[in-house]
XYZ file of C-alpha atoms in Angstrom:
148
model
C 20.554 27.253 23.325
C 17.721 25.939 20.952
C 15.943 24.324 23.968
C 16.234 27.578 25.749
C 15.013 29.661 23.030
C 12.179 27.033 22.408
C 11.115 27.323 26.171
C 11.356 31.024 25.933
C 8.927 31.011 22.994
C 6.611 28.783 24.735
C 6.718 31.192 27.614
C 6.129 34.042 25.309
C 3.240 32.258 23.900
C 1.669 31.589 27.240
C 2.174 35.064 28.053
C 0.273 36.100 25.031
C -2.456 33.933 25.851
C -2.831 35.340 29.464
C -2.593 38.766 28.148
C -5.489 38.139 25.776
C -7.517 36.636 28.528
C -6.700 39.482 30.782
C -7.697 42.070 28.136
C -11.134 40.013 27.756
C -11.499 40.449 31.494
C -10.793 44.153 31.417
C -13.473 44.589 28.601
C -15.945 42.534 30.582
C -15.405 44.667 33.625
C -15.716 48.113 31.623
C -18.917 46.735 30.162
C -20.275 45.767 33.492
C -19.441 49.241 34.830
C -21.365 50.902 32.041
C -24.344 48.575 32.429
C -24.581 49.354 36.218
C -24.479 53.172 35.577
C -28.252 53.493 35.159
C -29.199 51.641 38.160
C -30.035 54.121 40.981
C -28.052 56.090 43.325
C -28.442 54.115 46.486
C -25.634 52.808 48.580
C -25.868 49.286 46.913
C -25.417 50.797 43.426
C -22.328 52.938 44.634
C -20.728 50.045 46.313
C -21.019 47.948 43.171
C -19.359 50.691 41.256
C -16.600 51.010 43.820
C -16.078 47.336 43.678
C -16.078 47.125 39.851
C -13.591 50.082 39.834
C -11.378 48.177 42.068
C -11.519 44.973 39.846
C -10.840 47.175 36.881
C -7.673 48.659 38.492
C -6.426 45.134 39.455
C -7.093 43.880 36.079
C -5.187 46.692 34.417
C -2.443 46.361 36.736
C -2.241 42.637 35.850
C -2.578 43.441 32.076
C 0.401 45.881 32.248
C 2.499 43.394 34.226
C 1.852 40.784 31.400
C 2.661 43.425 28.619
C 5.853 44.345 30.289
C 6.977 40.603 30.730
C 6.060 39.926 27.334
C 8.138 42.633 25.807
C 11.079 41.732 28.119
C 10.886 38.198 27.091
C 10.499 39.087 23.398
C 13.649 41.176 23.517
C 15.561 38.282 25.091
C 14.156 35.874 22.377
C 14.400 38.139 19.266
C 16.877 40.769 20.326
C 16.067 44.484 20.841
C 17.088 45.437 17.151
C 14.542 43.025 15.722
C 11.841 44.246 18.091
C 12.520 47.874 17.492
C 12.830 47.487 13.756
C 9.348 45.791 13.603
C 7.435 48.798 14.661
C 6.494 47.232 18.103
C 6.598 49.494 21.028
C 8.605 47.939 23.772
C 7.702 49.516 27.002
C 10.393 49.848 29.707
C 9.288 48.083 33.000
C 10.491 51.167 34.988
C 8.501 53.563 32.641
C 5.496 55.225 34.550
C 3.659 55.744 31.268
C 3.808 59.476 31.884
C 4.976 60.180 28.250
C 1.982 58.139 26.984
C -0.503 59.931 29.467
C 0.980 63.406 28.043
C 0.583 62.105 24.505
C -3.110 61.116 25.102
C -3.967 64.344 26.891
C -2.502 66.260 23.909
C -4.580 64.255 21.490
C -7.601 64.659 23.697
C -7.041 68.485 23.675
C -6.882 68.393 19.864
C -10.059 66.409 19.515
C -11.960 68.684 21.910
C -10.845 71.702 19.803
C -12.186 70.059 16.782
C -15.555 69.225 18.475
C -15.718 72.825 19.763
C -15.256 74.080 16.265
C -17.842 71.648 14.756
C -20.204 72.862 17.534
C -19.645 76.509 16.583
C -20.353 75.635 13.039
C -23.501 73.810 13.779
C -24.576 76.778 16.065
C -23.838 79.068 13.290
C -25.946 76.940 10.832
C -28.894 76.766 13.293
C -28.721 80.614 13.589
C -28.695 81.001 9.704
C -31.581 78.553 9.461
C -33.628 80.473 12.028
C -32.914 83.712 10.241
C -33.898 82.116 6.944
C -37.035 80.734 8.352
C -37.864 84.287 9.867
C -37.230 85.990 6.624
C -39.252 83.393 4.703
C -42.089 83.979 7.211
C -41.955 87.795 7.032
C -41.974 87.558 3.197
C -45.079 85.413 3.246
C -46.773 87.876 5.610
C -45.786 90.681 3.262
C -47.116 88.861 0.156
C -50.361 88.186 2.033
C -50.768 91.765 3.128
C -50.379 92.881 -0.626
C -52.944 90.274 -1.714
C -50.603 88.125 -3.724
C-alpha cells in the first residue's frame, strides 16, 4: 500500500511538472499570437495566425487533460474528502466546463456594465468641463467688454 501510494505521489508530481510545462507552452503561444497581430494582412500572416490558433487549441486540450488526470489521481491518493475540504476545485472528467463558461460570461457581463458606467461618468465629466470652459470664456469676454 505504501509503495503504491508512493508511486501515485510520484505520478502526481510528474503530472504537475507536465502541467506546468504545458502552461508555459500555452503562455508562449499566446504571446506569439499577440506579437504577430500587427504584422500585415497578407496570406502569410493569416496562415501564421491560423497555425498559432491550432497550436493554442491543442496545447489547451493537453493542459485540460493533465489537469483532469491530476485531479483524478489526487482524489485516489488523498481521498475526495481531503481534496474538497482543501478548497481545491476538482473538475469532473466528463464535465464540459459549461458551468464555468456561464460563470465567466456573467462575470464579463458585470464587468462590462461597470466599464459602461465608468465611461458614462467620464463623458459627463467631460461635458461638465467643456461647459465650465465655455462659461469661463464667456465671462472673460464679458469682463473685457466692460473694460475690467
